[in-house]
PDB file of C-alpha atoms in Angstrom:
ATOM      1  CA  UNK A   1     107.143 126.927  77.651  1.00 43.00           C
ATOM      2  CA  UNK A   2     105.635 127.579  81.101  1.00 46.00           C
ATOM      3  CA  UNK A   3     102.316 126.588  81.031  1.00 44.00           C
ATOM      4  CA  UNK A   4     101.395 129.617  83.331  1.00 44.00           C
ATOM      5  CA  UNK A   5     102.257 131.880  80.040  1.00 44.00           C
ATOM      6  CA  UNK A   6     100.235 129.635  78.000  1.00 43.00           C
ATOM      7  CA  UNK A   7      97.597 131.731  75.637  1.00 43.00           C
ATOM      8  CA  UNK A   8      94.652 129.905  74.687  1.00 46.00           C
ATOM      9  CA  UNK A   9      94.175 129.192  71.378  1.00 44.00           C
ATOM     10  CA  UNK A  10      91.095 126.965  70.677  1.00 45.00           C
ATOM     11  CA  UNK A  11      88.032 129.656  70.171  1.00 46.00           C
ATOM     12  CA  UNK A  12      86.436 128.583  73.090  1.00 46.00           C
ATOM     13  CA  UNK A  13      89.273 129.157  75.286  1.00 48.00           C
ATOM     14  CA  UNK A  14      89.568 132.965  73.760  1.00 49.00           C
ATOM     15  CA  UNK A  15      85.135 133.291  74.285  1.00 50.00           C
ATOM     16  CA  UNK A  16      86.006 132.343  77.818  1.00 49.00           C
ATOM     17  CA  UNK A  17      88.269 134.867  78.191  1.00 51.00           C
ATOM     18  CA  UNK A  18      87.468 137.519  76.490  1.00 52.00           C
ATOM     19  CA  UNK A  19      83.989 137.113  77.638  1.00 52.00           C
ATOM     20  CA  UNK A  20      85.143 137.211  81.243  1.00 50.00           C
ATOM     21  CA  UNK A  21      83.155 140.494  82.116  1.00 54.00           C
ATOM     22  CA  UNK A  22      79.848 138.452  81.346  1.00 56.00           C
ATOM     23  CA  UNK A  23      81.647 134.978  82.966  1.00 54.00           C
ATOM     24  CA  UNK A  24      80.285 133.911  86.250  1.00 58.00           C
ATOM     25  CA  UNK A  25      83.025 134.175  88.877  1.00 59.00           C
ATOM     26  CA  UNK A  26      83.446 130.460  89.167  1.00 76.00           C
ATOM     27  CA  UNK A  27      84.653 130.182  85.741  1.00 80.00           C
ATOM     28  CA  UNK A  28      87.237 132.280  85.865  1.00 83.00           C
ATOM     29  CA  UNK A  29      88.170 130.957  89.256  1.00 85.00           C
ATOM     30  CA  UNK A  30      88.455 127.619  87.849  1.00 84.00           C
ATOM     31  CA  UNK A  31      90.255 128.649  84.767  1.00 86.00           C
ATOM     32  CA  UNK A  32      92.924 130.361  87.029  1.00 88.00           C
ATOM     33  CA  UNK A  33      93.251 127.048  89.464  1.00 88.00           C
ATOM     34  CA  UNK A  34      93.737 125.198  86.099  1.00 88.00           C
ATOM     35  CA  UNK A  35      96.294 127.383  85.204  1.00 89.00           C
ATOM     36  CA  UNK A  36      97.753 126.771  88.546  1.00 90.00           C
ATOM     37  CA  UNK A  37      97.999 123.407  88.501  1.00 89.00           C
ATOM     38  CA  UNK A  38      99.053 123.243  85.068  1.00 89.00           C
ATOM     39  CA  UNK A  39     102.076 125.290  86.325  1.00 90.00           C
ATOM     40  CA  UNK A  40     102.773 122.661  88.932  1.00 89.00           C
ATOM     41  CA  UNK A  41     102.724 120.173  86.613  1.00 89.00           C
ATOM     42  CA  UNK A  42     105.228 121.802  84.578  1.00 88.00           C
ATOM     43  CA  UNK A  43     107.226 122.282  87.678  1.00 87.00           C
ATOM     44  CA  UNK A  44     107.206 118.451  88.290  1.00 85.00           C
ATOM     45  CA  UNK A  45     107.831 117.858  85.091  1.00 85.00           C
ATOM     46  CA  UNK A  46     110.814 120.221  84.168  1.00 85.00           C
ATOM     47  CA  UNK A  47     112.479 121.669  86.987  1.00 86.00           C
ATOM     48  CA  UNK A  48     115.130 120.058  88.814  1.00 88.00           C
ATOM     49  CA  UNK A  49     113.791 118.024  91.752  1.00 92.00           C
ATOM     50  CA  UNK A  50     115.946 118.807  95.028  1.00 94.00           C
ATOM     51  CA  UNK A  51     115.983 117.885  98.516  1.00 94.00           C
ATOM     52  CA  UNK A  52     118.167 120.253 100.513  1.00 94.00           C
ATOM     53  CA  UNK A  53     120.029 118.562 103.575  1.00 91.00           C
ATOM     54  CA  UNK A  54     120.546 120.993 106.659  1.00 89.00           C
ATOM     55  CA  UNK A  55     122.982 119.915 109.290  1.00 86.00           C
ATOM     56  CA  UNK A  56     125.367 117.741 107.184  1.00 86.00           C
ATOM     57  CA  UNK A  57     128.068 118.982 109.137  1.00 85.00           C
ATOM     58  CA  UNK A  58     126.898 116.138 111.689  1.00 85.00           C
ATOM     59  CA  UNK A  59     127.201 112.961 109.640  1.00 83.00           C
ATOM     60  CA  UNK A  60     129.471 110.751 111.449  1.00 82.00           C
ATOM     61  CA  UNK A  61     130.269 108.543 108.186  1.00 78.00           C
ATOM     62  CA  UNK A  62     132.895 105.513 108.191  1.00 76.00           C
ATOM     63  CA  UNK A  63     134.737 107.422 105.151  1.00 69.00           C
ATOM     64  CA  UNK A  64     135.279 110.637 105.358  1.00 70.00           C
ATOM     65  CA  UNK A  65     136.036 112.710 102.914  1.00 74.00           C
ATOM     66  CA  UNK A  66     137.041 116.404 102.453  1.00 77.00           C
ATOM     67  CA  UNK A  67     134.941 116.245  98.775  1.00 85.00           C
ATOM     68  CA  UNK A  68     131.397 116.716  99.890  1.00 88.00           C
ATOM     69  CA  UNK A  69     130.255 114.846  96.772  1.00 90.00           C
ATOM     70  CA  UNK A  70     132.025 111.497  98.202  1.00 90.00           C
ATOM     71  CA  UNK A  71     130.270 112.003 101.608  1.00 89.00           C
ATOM     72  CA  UNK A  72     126.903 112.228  99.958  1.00 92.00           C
ATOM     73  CA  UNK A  73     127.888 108.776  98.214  1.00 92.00           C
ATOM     74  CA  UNK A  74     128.718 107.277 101.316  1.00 91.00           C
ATOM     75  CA  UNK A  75     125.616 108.720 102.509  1.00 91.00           C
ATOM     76  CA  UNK A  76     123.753 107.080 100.035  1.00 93.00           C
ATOM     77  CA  UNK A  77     125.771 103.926 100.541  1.00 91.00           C
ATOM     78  CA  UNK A  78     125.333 103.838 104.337  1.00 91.00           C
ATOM     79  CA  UNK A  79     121.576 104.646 104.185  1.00 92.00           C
ATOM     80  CA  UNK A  80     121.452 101.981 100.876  1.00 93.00           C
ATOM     81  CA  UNK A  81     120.331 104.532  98.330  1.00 95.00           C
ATOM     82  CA  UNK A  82     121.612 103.659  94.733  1.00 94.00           C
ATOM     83  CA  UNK A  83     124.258 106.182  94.284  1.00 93.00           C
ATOM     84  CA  UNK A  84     123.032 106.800  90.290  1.00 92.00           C
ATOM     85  CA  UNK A  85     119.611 108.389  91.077  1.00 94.00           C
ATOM     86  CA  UNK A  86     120.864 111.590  92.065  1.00 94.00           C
ATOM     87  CA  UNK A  87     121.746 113.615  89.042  1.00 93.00           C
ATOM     88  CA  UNK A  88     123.843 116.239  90.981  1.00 94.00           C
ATOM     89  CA  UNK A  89     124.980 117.681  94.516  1.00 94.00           C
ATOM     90  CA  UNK A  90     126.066 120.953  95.491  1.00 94.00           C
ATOM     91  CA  UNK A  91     126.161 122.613  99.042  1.00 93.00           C
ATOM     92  CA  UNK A  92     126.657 126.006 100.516  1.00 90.00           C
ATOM     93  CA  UNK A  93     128.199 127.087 104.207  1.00 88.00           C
ATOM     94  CA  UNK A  94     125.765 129.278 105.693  1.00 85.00           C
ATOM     95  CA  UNK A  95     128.332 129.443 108.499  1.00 85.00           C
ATOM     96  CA  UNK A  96     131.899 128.300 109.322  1.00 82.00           C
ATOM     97  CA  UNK A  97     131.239 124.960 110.202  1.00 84.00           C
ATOM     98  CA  UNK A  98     127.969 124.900 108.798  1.00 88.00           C
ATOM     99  CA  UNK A  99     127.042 122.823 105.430  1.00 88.00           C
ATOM    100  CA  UNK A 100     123.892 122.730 103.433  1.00 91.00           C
ATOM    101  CA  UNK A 101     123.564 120.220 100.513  1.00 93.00           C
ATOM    102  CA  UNK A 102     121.495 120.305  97.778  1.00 95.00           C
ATOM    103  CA  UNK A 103     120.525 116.731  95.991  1.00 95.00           C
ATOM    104  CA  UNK A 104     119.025 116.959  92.562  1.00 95.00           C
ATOM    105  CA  UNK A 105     117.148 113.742  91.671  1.00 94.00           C
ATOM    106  CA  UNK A 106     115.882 112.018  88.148  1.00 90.00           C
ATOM    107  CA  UNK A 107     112.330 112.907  88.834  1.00 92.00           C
ATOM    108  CA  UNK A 108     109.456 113.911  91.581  1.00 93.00           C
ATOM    109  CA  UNK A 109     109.038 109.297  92.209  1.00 93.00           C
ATOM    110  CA  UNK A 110     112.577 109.000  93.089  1.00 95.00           C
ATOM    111  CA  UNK A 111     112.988 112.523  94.902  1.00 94.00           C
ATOM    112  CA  UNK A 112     110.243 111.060  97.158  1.00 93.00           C
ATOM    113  CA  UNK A 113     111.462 107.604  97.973  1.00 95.00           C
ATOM    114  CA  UNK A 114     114.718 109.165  98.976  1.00 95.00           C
ATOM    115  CA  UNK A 115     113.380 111.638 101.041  1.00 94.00           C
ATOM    116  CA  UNK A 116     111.667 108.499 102.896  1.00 93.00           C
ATOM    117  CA  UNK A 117     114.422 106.485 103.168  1.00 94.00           C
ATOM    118  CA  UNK A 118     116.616 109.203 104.701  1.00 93.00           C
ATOM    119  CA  UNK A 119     114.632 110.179 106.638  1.00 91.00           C
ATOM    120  CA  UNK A 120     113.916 106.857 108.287  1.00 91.00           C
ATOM    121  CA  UNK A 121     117.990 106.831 107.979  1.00 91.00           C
ATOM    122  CA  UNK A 122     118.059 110.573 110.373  1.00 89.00           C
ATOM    123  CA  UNK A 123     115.743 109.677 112.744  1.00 88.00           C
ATOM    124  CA  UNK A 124     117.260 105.780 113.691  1.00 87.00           C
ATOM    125  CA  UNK A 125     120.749 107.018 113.299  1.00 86.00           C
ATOM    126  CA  UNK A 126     121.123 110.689 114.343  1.00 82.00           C
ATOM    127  CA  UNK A 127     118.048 111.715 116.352  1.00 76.00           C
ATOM    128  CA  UNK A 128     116.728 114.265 113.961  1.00 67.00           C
ATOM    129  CA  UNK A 129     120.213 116.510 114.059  1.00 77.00           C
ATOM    130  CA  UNK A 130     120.041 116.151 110.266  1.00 77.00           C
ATOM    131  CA  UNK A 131     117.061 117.273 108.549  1.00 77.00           C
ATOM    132  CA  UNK A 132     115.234 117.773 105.316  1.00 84.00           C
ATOM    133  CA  UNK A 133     113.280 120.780 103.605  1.00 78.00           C
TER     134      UNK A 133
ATOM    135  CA  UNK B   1      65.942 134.106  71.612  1.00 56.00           C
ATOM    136  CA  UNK B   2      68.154 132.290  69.344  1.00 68.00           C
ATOM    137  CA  UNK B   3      71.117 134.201  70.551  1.00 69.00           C
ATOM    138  CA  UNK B   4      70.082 133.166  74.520  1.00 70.00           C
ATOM    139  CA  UNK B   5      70.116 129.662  72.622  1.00 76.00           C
ATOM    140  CA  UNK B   6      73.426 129.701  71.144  1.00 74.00           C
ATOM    141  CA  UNK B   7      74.714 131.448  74.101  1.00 77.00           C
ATOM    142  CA  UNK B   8      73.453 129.118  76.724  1.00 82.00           C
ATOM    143  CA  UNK B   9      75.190 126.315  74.256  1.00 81.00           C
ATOM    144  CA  UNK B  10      78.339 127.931  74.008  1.00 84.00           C
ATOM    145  CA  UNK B  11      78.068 128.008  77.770  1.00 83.00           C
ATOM    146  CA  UNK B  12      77.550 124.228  78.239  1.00 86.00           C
ATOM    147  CA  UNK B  13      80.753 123.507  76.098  1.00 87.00           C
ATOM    148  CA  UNK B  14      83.041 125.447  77.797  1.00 87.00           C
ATOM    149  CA  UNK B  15      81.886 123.851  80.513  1.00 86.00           C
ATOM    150  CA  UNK B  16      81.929 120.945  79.641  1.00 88.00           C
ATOM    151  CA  UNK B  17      85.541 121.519  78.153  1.00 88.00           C
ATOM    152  CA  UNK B  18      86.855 122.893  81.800  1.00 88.00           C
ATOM    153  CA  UNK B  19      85.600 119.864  83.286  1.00 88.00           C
ATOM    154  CA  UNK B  20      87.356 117.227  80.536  1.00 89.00           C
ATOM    155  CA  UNK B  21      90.472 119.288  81.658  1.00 88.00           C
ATOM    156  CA  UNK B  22      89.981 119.216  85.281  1.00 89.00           C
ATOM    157  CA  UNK B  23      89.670 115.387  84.846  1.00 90.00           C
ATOM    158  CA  UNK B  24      92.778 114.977  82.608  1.00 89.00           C
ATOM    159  CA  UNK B  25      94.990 117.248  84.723  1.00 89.00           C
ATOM    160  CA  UNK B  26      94.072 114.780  87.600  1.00 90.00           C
ATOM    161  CA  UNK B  27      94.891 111.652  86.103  1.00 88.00           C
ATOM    162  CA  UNK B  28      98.380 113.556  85.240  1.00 88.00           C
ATOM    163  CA  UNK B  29      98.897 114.813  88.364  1.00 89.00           C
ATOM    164  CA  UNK B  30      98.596 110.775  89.587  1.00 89.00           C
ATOM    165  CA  UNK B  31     100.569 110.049  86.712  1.00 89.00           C
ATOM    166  CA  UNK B  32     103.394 112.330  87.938  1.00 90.00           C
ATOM    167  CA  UNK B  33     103.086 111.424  91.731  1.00 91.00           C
ATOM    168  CA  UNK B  34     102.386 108.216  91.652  1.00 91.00           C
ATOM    169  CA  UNK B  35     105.802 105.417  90.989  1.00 93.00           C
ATOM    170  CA  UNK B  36     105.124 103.853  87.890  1.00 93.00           C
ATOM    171  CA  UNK B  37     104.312  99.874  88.698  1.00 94.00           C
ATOM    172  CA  UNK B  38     104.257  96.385  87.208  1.00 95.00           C
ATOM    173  CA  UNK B  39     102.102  93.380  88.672  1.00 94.00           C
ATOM    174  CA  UNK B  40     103.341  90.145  88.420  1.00 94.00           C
ATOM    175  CA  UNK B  41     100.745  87.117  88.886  1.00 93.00           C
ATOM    176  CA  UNK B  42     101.330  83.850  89.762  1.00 89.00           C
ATOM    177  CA  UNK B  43     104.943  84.922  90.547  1.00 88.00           C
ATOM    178  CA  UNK B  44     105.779  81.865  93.102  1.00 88.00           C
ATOM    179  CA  UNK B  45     104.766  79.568  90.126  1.00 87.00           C
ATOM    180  CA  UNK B  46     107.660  80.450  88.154  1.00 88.00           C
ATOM    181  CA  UNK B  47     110.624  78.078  89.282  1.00 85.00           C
ATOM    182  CA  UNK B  48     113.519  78.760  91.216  1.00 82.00           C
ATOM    183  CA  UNK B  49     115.562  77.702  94.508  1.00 79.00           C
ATOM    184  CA  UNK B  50     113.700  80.420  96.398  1.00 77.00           C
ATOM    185  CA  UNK B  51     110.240  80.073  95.722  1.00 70.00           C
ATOM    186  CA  UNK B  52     108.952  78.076  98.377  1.00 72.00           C
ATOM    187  CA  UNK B  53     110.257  80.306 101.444  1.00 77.00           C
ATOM    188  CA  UNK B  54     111.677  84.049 100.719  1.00 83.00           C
ATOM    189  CA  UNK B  55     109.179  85.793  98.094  1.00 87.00           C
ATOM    190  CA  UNK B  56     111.611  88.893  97.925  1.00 87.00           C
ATOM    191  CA  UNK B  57     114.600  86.595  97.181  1.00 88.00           C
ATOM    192  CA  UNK B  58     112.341  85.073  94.259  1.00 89.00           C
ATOM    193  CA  UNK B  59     111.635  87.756  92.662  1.00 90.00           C
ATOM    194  CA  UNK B  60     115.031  89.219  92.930  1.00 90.00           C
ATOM    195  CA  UNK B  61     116.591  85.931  91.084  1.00 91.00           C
ATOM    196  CA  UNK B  62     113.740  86.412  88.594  1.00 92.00           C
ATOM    197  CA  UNK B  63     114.546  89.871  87.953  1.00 92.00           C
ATOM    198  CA  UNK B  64     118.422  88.919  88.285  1.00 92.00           C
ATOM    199  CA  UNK B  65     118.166  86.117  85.829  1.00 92.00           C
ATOM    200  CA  UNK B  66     116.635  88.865  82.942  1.00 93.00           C
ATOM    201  CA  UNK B  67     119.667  91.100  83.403  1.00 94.00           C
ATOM    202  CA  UNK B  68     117.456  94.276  85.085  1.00 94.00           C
ATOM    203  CA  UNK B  69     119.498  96.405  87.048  1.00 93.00           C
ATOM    204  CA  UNK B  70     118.293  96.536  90.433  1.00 91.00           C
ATOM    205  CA  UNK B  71     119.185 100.461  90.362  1.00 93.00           C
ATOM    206  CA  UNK B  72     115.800 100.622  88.079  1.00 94.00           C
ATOM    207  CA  UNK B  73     113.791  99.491  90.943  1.00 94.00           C
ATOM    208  CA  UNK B  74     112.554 101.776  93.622  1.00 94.00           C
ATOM    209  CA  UNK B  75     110.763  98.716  95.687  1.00 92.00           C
ATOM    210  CA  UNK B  76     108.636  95.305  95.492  1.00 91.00           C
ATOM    211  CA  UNK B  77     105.685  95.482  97.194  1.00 88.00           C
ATOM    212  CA  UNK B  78     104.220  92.227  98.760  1.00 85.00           C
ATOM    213  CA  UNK B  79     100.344  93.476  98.945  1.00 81.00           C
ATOM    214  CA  UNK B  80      99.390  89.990 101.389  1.00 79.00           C
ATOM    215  CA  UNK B  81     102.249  91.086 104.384  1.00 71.00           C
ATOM    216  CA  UNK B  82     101.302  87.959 105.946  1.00 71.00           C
ATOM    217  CA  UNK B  83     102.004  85.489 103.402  1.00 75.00           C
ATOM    218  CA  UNK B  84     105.680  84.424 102.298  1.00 74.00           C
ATOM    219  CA  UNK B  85     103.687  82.812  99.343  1.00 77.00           C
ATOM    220  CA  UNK B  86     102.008  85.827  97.532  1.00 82.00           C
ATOM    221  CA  UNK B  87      99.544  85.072  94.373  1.00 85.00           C
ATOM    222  CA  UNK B  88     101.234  88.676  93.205  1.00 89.00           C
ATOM    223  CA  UNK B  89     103.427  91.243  94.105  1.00 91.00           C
ATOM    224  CA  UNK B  90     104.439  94.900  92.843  1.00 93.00           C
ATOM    225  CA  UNK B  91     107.327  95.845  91.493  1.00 94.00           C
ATOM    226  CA  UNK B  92     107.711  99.770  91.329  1.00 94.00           C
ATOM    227  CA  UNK B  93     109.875 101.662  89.241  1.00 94.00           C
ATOM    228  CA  UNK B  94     112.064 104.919  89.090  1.00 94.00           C
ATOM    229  CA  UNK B  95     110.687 106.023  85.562  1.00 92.00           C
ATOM    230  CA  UNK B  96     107.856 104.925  83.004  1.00 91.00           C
ATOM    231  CA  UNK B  97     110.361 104.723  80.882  1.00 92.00           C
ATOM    232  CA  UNK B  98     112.488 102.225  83.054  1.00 94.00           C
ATOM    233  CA  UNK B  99     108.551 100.145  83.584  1.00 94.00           C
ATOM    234  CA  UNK B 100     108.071  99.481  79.733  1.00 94.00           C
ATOM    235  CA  UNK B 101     111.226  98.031  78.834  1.00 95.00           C
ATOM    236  CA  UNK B 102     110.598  96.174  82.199  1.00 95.00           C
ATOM    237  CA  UNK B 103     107.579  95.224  81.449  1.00 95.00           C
ATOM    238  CA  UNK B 104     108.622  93.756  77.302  1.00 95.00           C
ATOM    239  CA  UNK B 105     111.672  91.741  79.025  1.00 95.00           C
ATOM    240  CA  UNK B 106     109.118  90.282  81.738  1.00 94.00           C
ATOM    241  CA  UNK B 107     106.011  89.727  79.044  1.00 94.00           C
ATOM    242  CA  UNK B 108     108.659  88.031  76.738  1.00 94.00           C
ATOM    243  CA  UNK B 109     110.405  85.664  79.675  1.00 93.00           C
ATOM    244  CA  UNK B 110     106.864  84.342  80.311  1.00 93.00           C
ATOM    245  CA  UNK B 111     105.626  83.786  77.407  1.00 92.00           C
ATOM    246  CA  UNK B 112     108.701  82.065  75.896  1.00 92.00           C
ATOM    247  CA  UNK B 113     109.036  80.090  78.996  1.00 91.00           C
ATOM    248  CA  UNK B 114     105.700  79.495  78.659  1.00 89.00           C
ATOM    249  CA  UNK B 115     104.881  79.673  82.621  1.00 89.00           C
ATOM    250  CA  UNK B 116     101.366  78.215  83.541  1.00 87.00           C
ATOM    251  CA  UNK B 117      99.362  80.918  85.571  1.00 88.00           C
ATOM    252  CA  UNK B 118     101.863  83.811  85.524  1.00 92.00           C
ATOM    253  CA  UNK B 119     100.640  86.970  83.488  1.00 91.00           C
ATOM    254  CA  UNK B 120     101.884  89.952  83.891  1.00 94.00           C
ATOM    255  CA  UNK B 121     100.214  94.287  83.921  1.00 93.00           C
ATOM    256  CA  UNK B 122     101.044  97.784  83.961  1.00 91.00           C
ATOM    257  CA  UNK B 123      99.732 100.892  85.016  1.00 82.00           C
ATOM    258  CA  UNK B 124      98.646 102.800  81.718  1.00 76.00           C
ATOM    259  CA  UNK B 125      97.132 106.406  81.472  1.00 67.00           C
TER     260      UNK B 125
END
């Protein structure tokens, strides 16, 4: 359940809230960042953790393959990335020659330390042509 | 008066609530964010070929020689850069999961091989 749609239960959590009228601001301020961040957390948690490649089109890889999936391995095998901590790719062509990729990782850790090594990988190899949002 | 009383109280423990949950939700969010780590101690002590000269080889043939998949690890830390001899270095991993089994091969490798000066720790919430 998304924490965002979360009802309080506890009695104190309903007092707060139904006594929001009478509530200083700042409570219900800081009620609604909680919710926020509990919403993040849930994000981080239980959504999918992607990094999207723009400009893949560019790779110059030793083995190139017509199956985008293998060029992502090589990717990762060039840029020494173990190939098993992505849990899926898939890619879209914005353009004719264009290629986006989408990487879907085990978790938020891993999603990061990838993110850092390729893009140490970009910027030594291809000059920032190939970028990540 | 007594309702200003209870009132005021009520007041205090929601507050006091909010701010147990602020704190919680922090250490979480560090949970989350943060990769999930082991510390070995005395790690040169324990023998091999490499320990005199290459740290990273070390602990790679330690971590080779208990049949952990180097897939699990997202990087070993040397804290002391300047030393090829660190008293400890940190091994991070790609899931807490992935840390605790880690961590029970490691704790049971030392103490059945019953290492002088090498302990091991993990990050805990």
């Amino acid at each position: 359940m998304n924490p965002s749609e979360i009802e309080p239960s506890s009695e104190i959590g309903k007092n707060a809230l139904q006594d929001s009228s009478r509530s200083p601001p700042t409570t219900i301020d800081t009620l609604k960042k909680l919710q926020a961040r509990l919403h993040h957390l849930y994000q981080l948690l239980a959504k999918p953790q992607i990094i999207h490649l723009r400009g893949f089109e560019h790779l110059q890889l030793k083995n190139v393959s017509h199956d985008i999936r293998h060029r992502v391995d090589t990717l990762f095998f060039d840029a020494n990335i173990p190939v098993n901590w992505k849990t899926n790719v898939k890619w879209t062509h914005p353009s004719a020659t264009k290629i986006d990729v989408h990487i879907t990782f085990m978790n938020y850790v891993v999603k990061e330390k990838v993110k850092e090594i390729l893009l140490d990988y970009f910027e030594k190899y291809y000059n920032h042509i190939i970028y990540i949002d | 008066m007594a309702a200003a009383t209870i009132g005021s109280y009520t007041e205090k423990k929601i507050a006091n609530q909010i701010s147990n949950l602020i704190k919680r939700i922090s250490e979480l969010e560090a949970y989350i964010k943060t990769p999930p780590c082991i510390v070995i101690y005395g790690v040169m002590d324990i023998p091999s070929e490499f320990a005199t000269h290459d740290w990273k080889a070390h602990v790679t043939h330690i971590l080779n020689l208990n049949n952990i998949n180097p897939n699990w690890i997202l990087s070993t830390v040397n804290p002391h850069a300047n030393t090829n001899c660190p008293y400890f270095v940190n091994i991070q991993f790609i899931s807490h999961c992935v840390k605790e089994t880690v961590y029970n091969i490691l704790s049971s490798y030392i103490a059945t091989n019953e290492f002088e000066g090498v302990y091991i720790t993990k990050d805990d919430m």
